[in-house]
Amino acid sequence: MVEKFYIKGGTPLKGEVLIGGAKNSVLKLMAAALLAKGESKIYNVPELTDVEIMLQVINGLGVKTSYNKEEKSLTIDATEITNITAKYELVSKMRASFNVLGALVSRCKEAIVALPGGCAIGERRVDFHIKGLEALGAKIKIENGYVHAKANKLVGAEICLDLPSVGATENLMLAGVFAEGATRIQNAAQEPEIVDLANFLNAMGADIIGAGTSEVVINGVRQEDLHPIEYTTIPDRIEAGTFMAAIVGTKGKAVIRNIYPAHLTFFTDKLLKMGANIKLVDPTSIEVACKNRLNSINFVTQPYPGFPTDLQSMAMTLLTTANGVGIITESLYENRFMQVPELRRMGADIHQDRNHAIIKGVKKLTGATLTASDLRAGASLVVAALMAEGNSVIEKLHHIDRGYENFENKIRLLGGKIERKDEVVVSPVELTEGIRNESYI
Ligand code: EPU
């Protein structure tokens, strides 16, 4: 059986949608919970396959966990860590699990974590993570595809990242919590998820200042200073941005609740320039609407607070039917235009040259059978199918399920025509068997 989305496009999305907890924050908070002995509880945890994989990773370390569906809370009991190895089978499925490296070196002084390797959207190296840990005094060996890090004692250091890497900033924050003295990360990532991690760690008893700026300082504390906590994750700004695009693209009008609008300033500004109407309803809700054909814009993806790469594919989808020509430069990943061939199959006019895409707006997209190649490209195809004339089928939903909780239910509540259906897949062998059997009849 294979699950597919069946989407009938052309219905304006209307009503209200509630955004869940941020995937890219929760995954790191789960790693951070490993630092304090005892039971921490994280609220606003979305049910996603990526969260499930991270649970398997930390369960593999001997840590007990339980998820409460009604409360959307996750309890992590890190009283004991009995194993320091994170296996390739899991890390290769979900790169964020590499974040247990910093937490394990910090707490256990040793960690063996599989190198994640590349992924569909780019090479995604982890060299900054490794160089940073070495600067803190960890001895690192790369053997048989694993990073083996050991440190009798970590000592604070000055680390300047070549790029403001989110994952490296987070891993080094985790590693610096128990280091002797101060760890100063310069050119640090400034994403809201970094601030969430710092708030989580500080609530546990860590001493971190500057999160959300380009310089984060972690003043080392003693292991006994850390205690488990209860904490609520920030809302998922990328899920919110995806719904903003879907509402605007279908010429709808809806309220998006449970968000921090300030986390979406750059994206909101670009949508306003395209002609969308966006207004604040209350401190955690916005109303998004669009009546007319959008105007084209140009943008370059950048680390926060710039245009988020994770919303690049949604904006491209909107540009496919906008008035004029839009140019996108993807500056973070080498291969993040995976949606382009699929959008072309829906009638989009896109010229791609390495990390640049020139999108000439057409009057309309038409439905087609489409394949999701990765999480955000997949979500942008759902947006495109909702905008398009006619029916679409989207395959390889496992990519989308990594980062969107109840996606089709939320879209349906907004009036979108979408269904997830299981389809029986007949293997070529079964097919030829069938033909052979038929020929006997
Ligand atoms: N980079 C290096 N060396 C390193 C680390 C990063 O060269 O040691 C490069 C990467 O190859 C990439 C760039 O730096 O080209 C940015 O990578 P970064 O480390 O900032 O990204 P990440 O931590 O691997 C997180 C999100 C991504 C999001 C990026 C950028 C999580 C789990 N993932 O990845 O989210 O695109 O930050 O904002 O937090 C998604 O949710 O769909 C997703 C891919």
Short mmCIF file of C-alpha atoms and ligand atoms in Angstrom, two decimals:
data_model
loop_
_atom_site.label_atom_id
_atom_site.label_comp_id
_atom_site.label_asym_id
_atom_site.label_seq_id
_atom_site.Cartn_x
_atom_site.Cartn_y
_atom_site.Cartn_z
CA MET A 1 0.00 0.00 0.00
CA VAL A 2 1.24 3.47 -0.86
CA GLU A 3 -0.30 6.67 0.45
CA LYS A 4 -1.01 9.55 -1.92
CA PHE A 5 -2.68 12.93 -1.71
CA TYR A 6 -5.60 13.48 -4.07
CA ILE A 7 -6.17 17.20 -4.44
CA LYS A 8 -8.82 19.11 -6.39
CA GLY A 9 -7.52 22.64 -6.85
CA GLY A 10 -9.25 25.97 -7.17
CA THR A 11 -11.00 26.35 -3.79
CA PRO A 12 -10.02 29.49 -1.84
CA LEU A 13 -8.88 28.50 1.66
CA LYS A 14 -11.05 30.14 4.34
CA GLY A 15 -11.45 29.91 8.09
CA GLU A 16 -8.82 29.33 10.76
CA VAL A 17 -5.78 27.15 11.15
CA LEU A 18 -3.80 26.36 14.29
CA ILE A 19 -0.03 26.00 13.95
CA GLY A 20 1.86 23.32 15.90
CA GLY A 21 5.20 23.34 17.71
CA ALA A 22 8.37 23.97 15.72
CA LYS A 23 9.90 20.74 14.42
CA ASN A 24 13.34 22.30 14.15
CA SER A 25 13.18 23.44 17.75
CA VAL A 26 11.66 20.36 19.38
CA LEU A 27 14.34 18.10 17.91
CA LYS A 28 17.09 20.15 19.55
CA LEU A 29 15.23 20.50 22.87
CA MET A 30 15.03 16.70 22.93
CA ALA A 31 18.84 16.59 22.66
CA ALA A 32 19.16 19.32 25.31
CA ALA A 33 16.98 17.35 27.74
CA LEU A 34 19.81 14.77 27.86
CA LEU A 35 21.95 17.23 29.85
CA ALA A 36 19.94 17.14 33.09
CA LYS A 37 19.40 14.04 35.21
CA GLY A 38 15.68 13.50 35.85
CA GLU A 39 12.44 13.98 33.98
CA SER A 40 11.90 16.95 31.67
CA LYS A 41 8.60 17.61 29.95
CA ILE A 42 8.28 19.43 26.63
CA TYR A 43 4.87 20.77 25.52
CA ASN A 44 3.64 21.68 22.04
CA VAL A 45 5.43 18.69 20.50
CA PRO A 46 4.04 17.87 17.05
CA GLU A 47 3.45 14.26 15.98
CA LEU A 48 5.91 13.99 13.11
CA THR A 49 8.07 11.22 11.78
CA ASP A 50 11.19 13.32 12.50
CA VAL A 51 10.19 13.52 16.18
CA GLU A 52 9.60 9.75 16.13
CA ILE A 53 13.13 9.17 14.74
CA MET A 54 14.68 11.45 17.38
CA LEU A 55 12.79 9.48 20.03
CA GLN A 56 14.32 6.28 18.68
CA VAL A 57 17.77 7.90 18.82
CA ILE A 58 17.46 8.98 22.44
CA ASN A 59 15.75 5.74 23.47
CA GLY A 60 18.79 4.00 21.98
CA LEU A 61 20.93 5.91 24.51
CA GLY A 62 18.99 4.30 27.36
CA VAL A 63 16.80 7.35 27.98
CA LYS A 64 13.12 6.73 28.76
CA THR A 65 10.47 8.74 26.96
CA SER A 66 6.70 8.93 26.73
CA TYR A 67 4.43 10.98 24.49
CA ASN A 68 1.00 12.19 25.61
CA LYS A 69 -1.15 12.66 22.50
CA GLU A 70 -3.83 14.75 24.19
CA GLU A 71 -1.42 17.10 25.92
CA LYS A 72 0.99 17.04 22.99
CA SER A 73 3.68 16.67 25.61
CA LEU A 74 6.83 14.61 25.62
CA THR A 75 8.42 13.39 28.84
CA ILE A 76 12.13 12.60 28.71
CA ASP A 77 13.72 10.86 31.67
CA ALA A 78 17.48 11.28 31.28
CA THR A 79 18.35 10.05 34.78
CA GLU A 80 20.60 7.50 33.15
CA ILE A 81 22.40 7.37 29.84
CA THR A 82 23.58 3.82 29.31
CA ASN A 83 24.85 4.01 25.74
CA ILE A 84 26.79 6.74 23.91
CA THR A 85 26.28 5.55 20.34
CA ALA A 86 23.80 6.99 17.83
CA LYS A 87 23.58 4.54 14.95
CA TYR A 88 23.82 5.27 11.23
CA GLU A 89 20.45 3.61 10.56
CA LEU A 90 18.77 6.46 12.46
CA VAL A 91 21.12 9.42 11.93
CA SER A 92 21.03 8.84 8.16
CA LYS A 93 17.23 9.11 8.25
CA MET A 94 17.22 12.43 10.07
CA ARG A 95 20.20 14.79 10.22
CA ALA A 96 19.05 16.69 13.31
CA SER A 97 19.84 13.58 15.36
CA PHE A 98 23.50 14.60 14.92
CA ASN A 99 22.73 17.14 17.67
CA VAL A 100 23.00 14.44 20.30
CA LEU A 101 26.77 14.68 19.70
CA GLY A 102 27.15 17.98 21.62
CA ALA A 103 24.82 16.81 24.39
CA LEU A 104 26.59 13.45 24.86
CA VAL A 105 30.11 14.92 24.88
CA SER A 106 28.88 17.45 27.40
CA ARG A 107 27.20 15.01 29.76
CA CYS A 108 29.12 11.73 29.23
CA LYS A 109 32.47 13.12 27.99
CA GLU A 110 32.30 10.70 25.10
CA ALA A 111 30.06 10.11 22.11
CA ILE A 112 29.98 7.92 19.02
CA VAL A 113 27.59 9.40 16.50
CA ALA A 114 27.18 8.39 12.86
CA LEU A 115 28.11 10.99 10.26
CA PRO A 116 24.87 11.88 8.51
CA GLY A 117 26.22 12.10 4.95
CA GLY A 118 24.62 14.23 2.24
CA CYS A 119 20.92 14.52 1.54
CA ALA A 120 18.60 15.34 -1.36
CA ILE A 121 18.91 19.12 -0.97
CA GLY A 122 22.68 19.39 -0.65
CA GLU A 123 25.98 18.17 0.73
CA ARG A 124 25.22 19.48 4.23
CA ARG A 125 28.62 19.03 5.83
CA VAL A 126 29.22 18.93 9.59
CA ASP A 127 32.81 20.23 9.59
CA PHE A 128 31.94 23.31 11.70
CA HIS A 129 30.45 21.07 14.39
CA ILE A 130 33.63 19.01 14.50
CA LYS A 131 36.10 21.91 14.40
CA GLY A 132 34.13 23.65 17.15
CA LEU A 133 34.19 20.59 19.41
CA GLU A 134 37.94 20.26 18.83
CA ALA A 135 38.37 23.91 19.82
CA LEU A 136 36.65 23.03 23.12
CA GLY A 137 39.23 20.30 23.69
CA ALA A 138 37.44 17.19 22.41
CA LYS A 139 39.61 14.60 20.67
CA ILE A 140 37.82 13.53 17.53
CA LYS A 141 38.37 10.50 15.35
CA ILE A 142 36.34 9.73 12.27
CA GLU A 143 36.19 5.96 11.90
CA ASN A 144 33.91 3.66 9.92
CA GLY A 145 31.49 6.47 9.18
CA TYR A 146 31.20 7.51 12.82
CA VAL A 147 32.44 10.55 14.76
CA HIS A 148 34.07 9.37 17.97
CA ALA A 149 34.48 12.33 20.32
CA LYS A 150 36.17 12.12 23.71
CA ALA A 151 36.93 14.80 26.26
CA ASN A 152 37.99 14.33 29.86
CA LYS A 153 37.36 18.01 30.25
CA LEU A 154 35.92 20.60 27.86
CA VAL A 155 37.35 24.09 28.14
CA GLY A 156 35.58 27.19 26.81
CA ALA A 157 37.02 28.71 23.62
CA GLU A 158 36.51 31.39 20.98
CA ILE A 159 34.87 29.86 17.92
CA CYS A 160 34.12 31.78 14.76
CA LEU A 161 31.87 29.89 12.34
CA ASP A 162 32.60 30.26 8.61
CA LEU A 163 28.82 30.37 8.05
CA PRO A 164 26.08 30.96 10.63
CA SER A 165 25.17 27.28 10.73
CA VAL A 166 22.08 26.49 12.77
CA GLY A 167 23.09 22.94 13.65
CA ALA A 168 26.71 23.85 14.52
CA THR A 169 25.62 26.75 16.74
CA GLU A 170 23.23 24.39 18.55
CA ASN A 171 25.73 21.54 18.94
CA LEU A 172 28.37 23.93 20.30
CA MET A 173 25.89 25.55 22.70
CA LEU A 174 25.12 22.08 24.06
CA ALA A 175 28.83 21.22 24.30
CA GLY A 176 29.63 24.50 26.06
CA VAL A 177 27.10 24.14 28.89
CA PHE A 178 29.52 22.23 31.19
CA ALA A 179 32.80 23.49 29.68
CA GLU A 180 35.23 25.24 32.00
CA GLY A 181 34.94 29.01 31.48
CA ALA A 182 33.26 30.81 28.61
CA THR A 183 32.61 29.60 25.06
CA ARG A 184 32.07 32.44 22.62
CA ILE A 185 30.48 31.51 19.28
CA GLN A 186 30.95 34.25 16.71
CA ASN A 187 28.98 34.44 13.45
CA ALA A 188 26.42 32.30 15.27
CA ALA A 189 23.08 31.47 13.69
CA GLN A 190 20.30 33.80 14.89
CA GLU A 191 17.22 31.67 14.15
CA PRO A 192 14.32 31.68 16.65
CA GLU A 193 15.11 27.99 17.27
CA ILE A 194 18.52 29.03 18.67
CA VAL A 195 16.79 31.39 21.10
CA ASP A 196 14.37 28.61 22.06
CA LEU A 197 17.27 26.27 22.79
CA ALA A 198 19.04 28.92 24.89
CA ASN A 199 15.83 29.62 26.83
CA PHE A 200 15.37 25.89 27.45
CA LEU A 201 18.96 25.44 28.64
CA ASN A 202 18.88 28.58 30.81
CA ALA A 203 15.64 27.42 32.43
CA MET A 204 17.53 24.19 33.26
CA GLY A 205 20.28 26.20 34.96
CA ALA A 206 22.72 26.92 32.12
CA ASP A 207 24.20 30.39 31.61
CA ILE A 208 23.86 31.46 27.96
CA ILE A 209 23.68 35.03 26.73
CA GLY A 210 23.35 36.58 23.28
CA ALA A 211 21.19 33.90 21.61
CA GLY A 212 19.39 35.52 18.68
CA THR A 213 22.41 37.72 17.91
CA SER A 214 25.54 36.83 15.98
CA GLU A 215 27.51 36.27 19.20
CA VAL A 216 26.44 33.64 21.70
CA VAL A 217 28.35 33.24 24.95
CA ILE A 218 27.98 30.11 27.04
CA ASN A 219 29.38 30.43 30.55
CA GLY A 220 30.09 26.92 31.79
CA VAL A 221 28.23 25.65 34.84
CA ARG A 222 28.61 22.47 36.92
CA GLN A 223 26.62 19.33 36.03
CA GLU A 224 24.87 19.47 39.40
CA ASP A 225 23.61 22.99 38.56
CA LEU A 226 21.32 21.62 35.86
CA HIS A 227 17.85 20.33 36.67
CA PRO A 228 14.98 18.97 34.54
CA ILE A 229 12.22 21.37 33.54
CA GLU A 230 8.83 21.78 31.91
CA TYR A 231 8.94 23.89 28.76
CA THR A 232 6.72 24.85 25.82
CA THR A 233 8.22 24.84 22.31
CA ILE A 234 7.83 27.87 20.03
CA PRO A 235 5.38 27.67 17.10
CA ASP A 236 6.56 26.34 13.76
CA ARG A 237 7.25 29.39 11.59
CA ILE A 238 7.76 27.25 8.47
CA GLU A 239 4.42 25.47 8.86
CA ALA A 240 2.85 28.93 9.35
CA GLY A 241 4.61 30.28 6.23
CA THR A 242 3.39 27.27 4.23
CA PHE A 243 -0.21 28.04 5.19
CA MET A 244 0.32 31.73 4.41
CA ALA A 245 1.39 30.70 0.90
CA ALA A 246 -1.55 28.29 0.49
CA ILE A 247 -4.10 30.94 1.56
CA VAL A 248 -2.57 33.62 -0.67
CA GLY A 249 -2.13 31.22 -3.62
CA THR A 250 -5.76 30.06 -3.55
CA LYS A 251 -7.00 33.69 -3.22
CA GLY A 252 -8.45 32.82 0.15
CA LYS A 253 -8.85 34.60 3.47
CA ALA A 254 -8.03 32.89 6.75
CA VAL A 255 -6.65 33.42 10.24
CA ILE A 256 -3.46 31.64 11.26
CA ARG A 257 -3.31 31.13 15.03
CA ASN A 258 -0.63 30.16 17.54
CA ILE A 259 2.30 31.83 15.80
CA TYR A 260 4.89 34.46 16.63
CA PRO A 261 4.42 36.91 13.74
CA ALA A 262 7.85 38.46 14.38
CA HIS A 263 9.47 35.14 13.35
CA LEU A 264 8.00 35.62 9.86
CA THR A 265 8.83 39.28 9.24
CA PHE A 266 10.89 38.82 6.06
CA PHE A 267 8.48 36.36 4.45
CA THR A 268 5.47 38.54 5.39
CA ASP A 269 7.15 41.59 3.88
CA LYS A 270 7.71 39.74 0.58
CA LEU A 271 4.08 38.53 0.46
CA LEU A 272 2.90 42.11 1.12
CA LYS A 273 5.07 43.32 -1.76
CA MET A 274 3.46 40.67 -3.97
CA GLY A 275 0.04 42.12 -3.12
CA ALA A 276 -1.24 39.93 -0.28
CA ASN A 277 -3.13 41.46 2.65
CA ILE A 278 -1.75 40.47 6.01
CA LYS A 279 -2.83 41.95 9.32
CA LEU A 280 -2.26 41.24 12.95
CA VAL A 281 -5.37 39.91 14.70
CA ASP A 282 -3.81 39.52 18.14
CA PRO A 283 -0.22 38.96 19.36
CA THR A 284 -0.24 35.32 18.20
CA SER A 285 -2.58 35.41 15.18
CA ILE A 286 -2.61 36.96 11.74
CA GLU A 287 -5.22 37.23 9.03
CA VAL A 288 -3.98 36.48 5.53
CA ALA A 289 -5.96 37.30 2.40
CA CYS A 290 -5.50 37.86 -1.30
CA LYS A 291 -7.99 38.89 -3.99
CA ASN A 292 -6.01 39.81 -7.06
CA ARG A 293 -3.27 38.28 -9.15
CA LEU A 294 0.04 38.59 -7.30
CA ASN A 295 3.00 40.64 -8.53
CA SER A 296 6.39 39.03 -9.08
CA ILE A 297 9.30 39.72 -6.74
CA ASN A 298 12.98 38.79 -6.52
CA PHE A 299 14.67 37.38 -3.44
CA VAL A 300 17.76 35.62 -2.13
CA THR A 301 17.51 33.02 0.62
CA GLN A 302 19.61 33.91 3.63
CA PRO A 303 20.17 32.87 7.22
CA TYR A 304 17.67 34.38 9.68
CA PRO A 305 16.47 37.14 9.74
CA GLY A 306 16.72 36.96 5.91
CA PHE A 307 14.38 35.06 3.59
CA PRO A 308 14.11 31.48 4.95
CA THR A 309 15.36 28.78 2.59
CA ASP A 310 12.67 26.49 4.01
CA LEU A 311 10.00 28.75 2.46
CA GLN A 312 11.75 29.29 -0.86
CA SER A 313 9.75 26.57 -2.63
CA MET A 314 6.44 28.02 -1.35
CA ALA A 315 7.34 31.46 -2.68
CA MET A 316 8.41 29.94 -6.00
CA THR A 317 5.02 28.26 -6.28
CA LEU A 318 3.33 31.64 -5.79
CA LEU A 319 5.57 33.21 -8.44
CA THR A 320 4.53 30.61 -11.04
CA THR A 321 1.21 32.43 -11.57
CA ALA A 322 2.23 35.98 -10.58
CA ASN A 323 2.27 38.92 -12.92
CA GLY A 324 5.75 39.42 -14.42
CA VAL A 325 9.09 37.73 -13.87
CA GLY A 326 10.60 36.79 -10.50
CA ILE A 327 14.18 35.76 -9.76
CA ILE A 328 15.16 33.52 -6.85
CA THR A 329 18.70 32.90 -5.69
CA GLU A 330 19.09 29.97 -3.31
CA SER A 331 22.22 30.73 -1.29
CA LEU A 332 22.16 28.04 1.39
CA TYR A 333 21.83 24.72 -0.40
CA GLU A 334 23.23 23.45 -3.71
CA ASN A 335 20.16 21.47 -4.69
CA ARG A 336 17.03 23.06 -3.31
CA PHE A 337 15.07 23.52 -6.53
CA MET A 338 13.77 19.95 -6.61
CA GLN A 339 10.21 21.23 -7.07
CA VAL A 340 11.08 22.88 -10.42
CA PRO A 341 10.55 19.89 -12.77
CA GLU A 342 7.25 19.09 -11.04
CA LEU A 343 6.00 22.69 -11.21
CA ARG A 344 6.92 22.70 -14.92
CA ARG A 345 4.70 19.66 -15.38
CA MET A 346 1.85 21.78 -14.04
CA GLY A 347 2.54 24.42 -16.70
CA ALA A 348 4.98 26.70 -14.84
CA ASP A 349 7.57 28.58 -16.87
CA ILE A 350 10.81 28.31 -14.89
CA HIS A 351 14.36 28.63 -16.12
CA GLN A 352 16.97 27.30 -13.72
CA ASP A 353 20.68 27.99 -13.83
CA ARG A 354 22.53 26.43 -10.90
CA ASN A 355 21.26 28.26 -7.78
CA HIS A 356 19.24 30.85 -9.71
CA ALA A 357 15.68 30.41 -10.93
CA ILE A 358 13.82 32.77 -13.24
CA ILE A 359 10.06 32.34 -12.99
CA LYS A 360 7.84 33.87 -15.64
CA GLY A 361 4.30 33.98 -14.31
CA VAL A 362 1.71 32.04 -16.32
CA LYS A 363 -2.08 32.54 -16.10
CA LYS A 364 -2.73 29.26 -14.29
CA LEU A 365 -1.28 25.92 -13.20
CA THR A 366 -3.06 22.72 -14.14
CA GLY A 367 -3.31 19.56 -12.03
CA ALA A 368 -0.88 16.68 -12.58
CA THR A 369 0.57 13.61 -10.91
CA LEU A 370 3.52 14.86 -8.86
CA THR A 371 6.29 13.40 -6.74
CA ALA A 372 7.54 14.93 -3.49
CA SER A 373 11.34 14.78 -3.47
CA ASP A 374 11.93 16.27 -0.02
CA LEU A 375 9.98 17.89 2.79
CA ARG A 376 9.65 21.50 1.63
CA ALA A 377 9.55 20.75 -2.11
CA GLY A 378 6.75 18.30 -1.30
CA ALA A 379 4.79 20.88 0.71
CA SER A 380 5.14 23.41 -2.11
CA LEU A 381 3.57 20.89 -4.50
CA VAL A 382 0.58 20.63 -2.17
CA VAL A 383 0.29 24.45 -2.32
CA ALA A 384 0.60 24.32 -6.13
CA ALA A 385 -2.05 21.59 -6.41
CA LEU A 386 -4.46 23.64 -4.26
CA MET A 387 -3.89 26.62 -6.57
CA ALA A 388 -4.16 24.64 -9.81
CA GLU A 389 -7.10 24.02 -12.07
CA GLY A 390 -8.17 20.38 -11.95
CA ASN A 391 -6.98 17.34 -10.05
CA SER A 392 -3.52 16.42 -8.80
CA VAL A 393 -2.07 13.36 -7.17
CA ILE A 394 1.01 13.71 -4.95
CA GLU A 395 3.24 10.72 -4.26
CA LYS A 396 5.97 10.00 -1.68
CA LEU A 397 4.13 11.54 1.23
CA HIS A 398 6.69 10.25 3.73
CA HIS A 399 8.78 13.34 2.90
CA ILE A 400 5.89 15.67 3.80
CA ASP A 401 5.00 13.70 6.95
CA ARG A 402 8.44 14.52 8.37
CA GLY A 403 7.45 18.12 9.00
CA TYR A 404 3.68 18.71 8.69
CA GLU A 405 1.36 17.37 11.36
CA ASN A 406 -2.19 16.57 10.20
CA PHE A 407 -1.47 18.49 7.02
CA GLU A 408 -4.48 17.30 5.05
CA ASN A 409 -6.86 17.71 8.02
CA LYS A 410 -5.76 21.29 8.56
CA ILE A 411 -6.17 22.04 4.83
CA ARG A 412 -9.61 20.38 4.82
CA LEU A 413 -10.70 22.50 7.79
CA LEU A 414 -9.88 25.52 5.61
CA GLY A 415 -12.12 24.10 2.88
CA GLY A 416 -9.34 22.68 0.70
CA LYS A 417 -10.23 19.55 -1.27
CA ILE A 418 -7.57 17.06 -0.26
CA GLU A 419 -7.65 13.41 0.69
CA ARG A 420 -5.01 10.90 1.68
CA LYS A 421 -5.71 7.53 0.16
CA ASP A 422 -3.96 4.23 0.31
CA GLU A 423 -3.35 2.72 -3.05
CA VAL A 424 -2.51 -0.91 -3.59
CA VAL A 425 0.73 -1.11 -5.50
CA VAL A 426 1.00 -4.07 -7.80
CA SER A 427 4.59 -5.17 -8.19
CA PRO A 428 5.84 -6.00 -11.72
CA VAL A 429 6.06 -9.68 -10.67
CA GLU A 430 2.41 -9.72 -9.51
CA LEU A 431 1.44 -7.95 -12.69
CA THR A 432 3.06 -10.53 -14.97
CA GLU A 433 1.61 -13.30 -12.77
CA GLY A 434 -1.79 -11.74 -13.32
CA ILE A 435 -1.28 -11.55 -17.06
CA ARG A 436 -0.07 -15.16 -17.14
CA ASN A 437 -3.08 -16.29 -15.08
CA GLU A 438 -5.44 -14.33 -17.27
CA SER A 439 -4.05 -15.98 -20.40
CA TYR A 440 -5.01 -19.37 -18.94
CA ILE A 441 -8.61 -18.33 -18.59
N1 EPU B 1 27.31 23.81 6.60
C1 EPU B 1 28.63 23.45 6.38
N2 EPU B 1 29.30 22.88 7.40
C2 EPU B 1 28.74 22.63 8.61
C3 EPU B 1 27.40 23.00 8.82
C4 EPU B 1 26.70 23.59 7.78
O1 EPU B 1 29.17 23.65 5.29
O2 EPU B 1 29.41 22.10 9.50
C5 EPU B 1 26.54 24.41 5.49
C6 EPU B 1 25.46 23.44 5.00
O3 EPU B 1 25.96 22.54 4.05
C7 EPU B 1 24.40 24.37 4.45
C8 EPU B 1 24.56 25.64 5.30
O4 EPU B 1 25.83 25.53 5.95
O5 EPU B 1 24.71 24.65 3.11
C9 EPU B 1 23.48 25.84 6.33
O6 EPU B 1 23.39 24.71 7.16
P1 EPU B 1 22.88 24.76 8.66
O7 EPU B 1 23.88 24.04 9.49
O8 EPU B 1 22.53 26.17 9.03
O9 EPU B 1 21.54 23.93 8.55
P2 EPU B 1 21.08 22.70 9.45
O10 EPU B 1 21.30 22.98 10.87
O11 EPU B 1 21.59 21.43 8.88
C10 EPU B 1 18.66 23.65 9.84
C11 EPU B 1 17.26 23.17 9.57
C12 EPU B 1 16.98 23.19 8.08
C13 EPU B 1 17.16 24.60 7.56
C14 EPU B 1 18.57 25.11 7.92
C15 EPU B 1 18.80 26.56 7.53
C16 EPU B 1 16.92 21.59 11.36
C17 EPU B 1 16.68 20.19 11.76
N3 EPU B 1 17.11 21.81 10.08
O12 EPU B 1 19.50 22.74 9.16
O13 EPU B 1 15.61 22.82 7.94
O14 EPU B 1 17.02 24.62 6.17
O15 EPU B 1 18.79 25.00 9.34
O16 EPU B 1 17.83 27.36 8.07
O17 EPU B 1 16.93 22.48 12.20
C18 EPU B 1 13.76 21.80 6.93
O18 EPU B 1 13.14 21.94 7.99
O19 EPU B 1 13.19 21.47 5.87
C19 EPU B 1 15.21 22.02 6.91
C20 EPU B 1 16.00 21.53 5.97
#
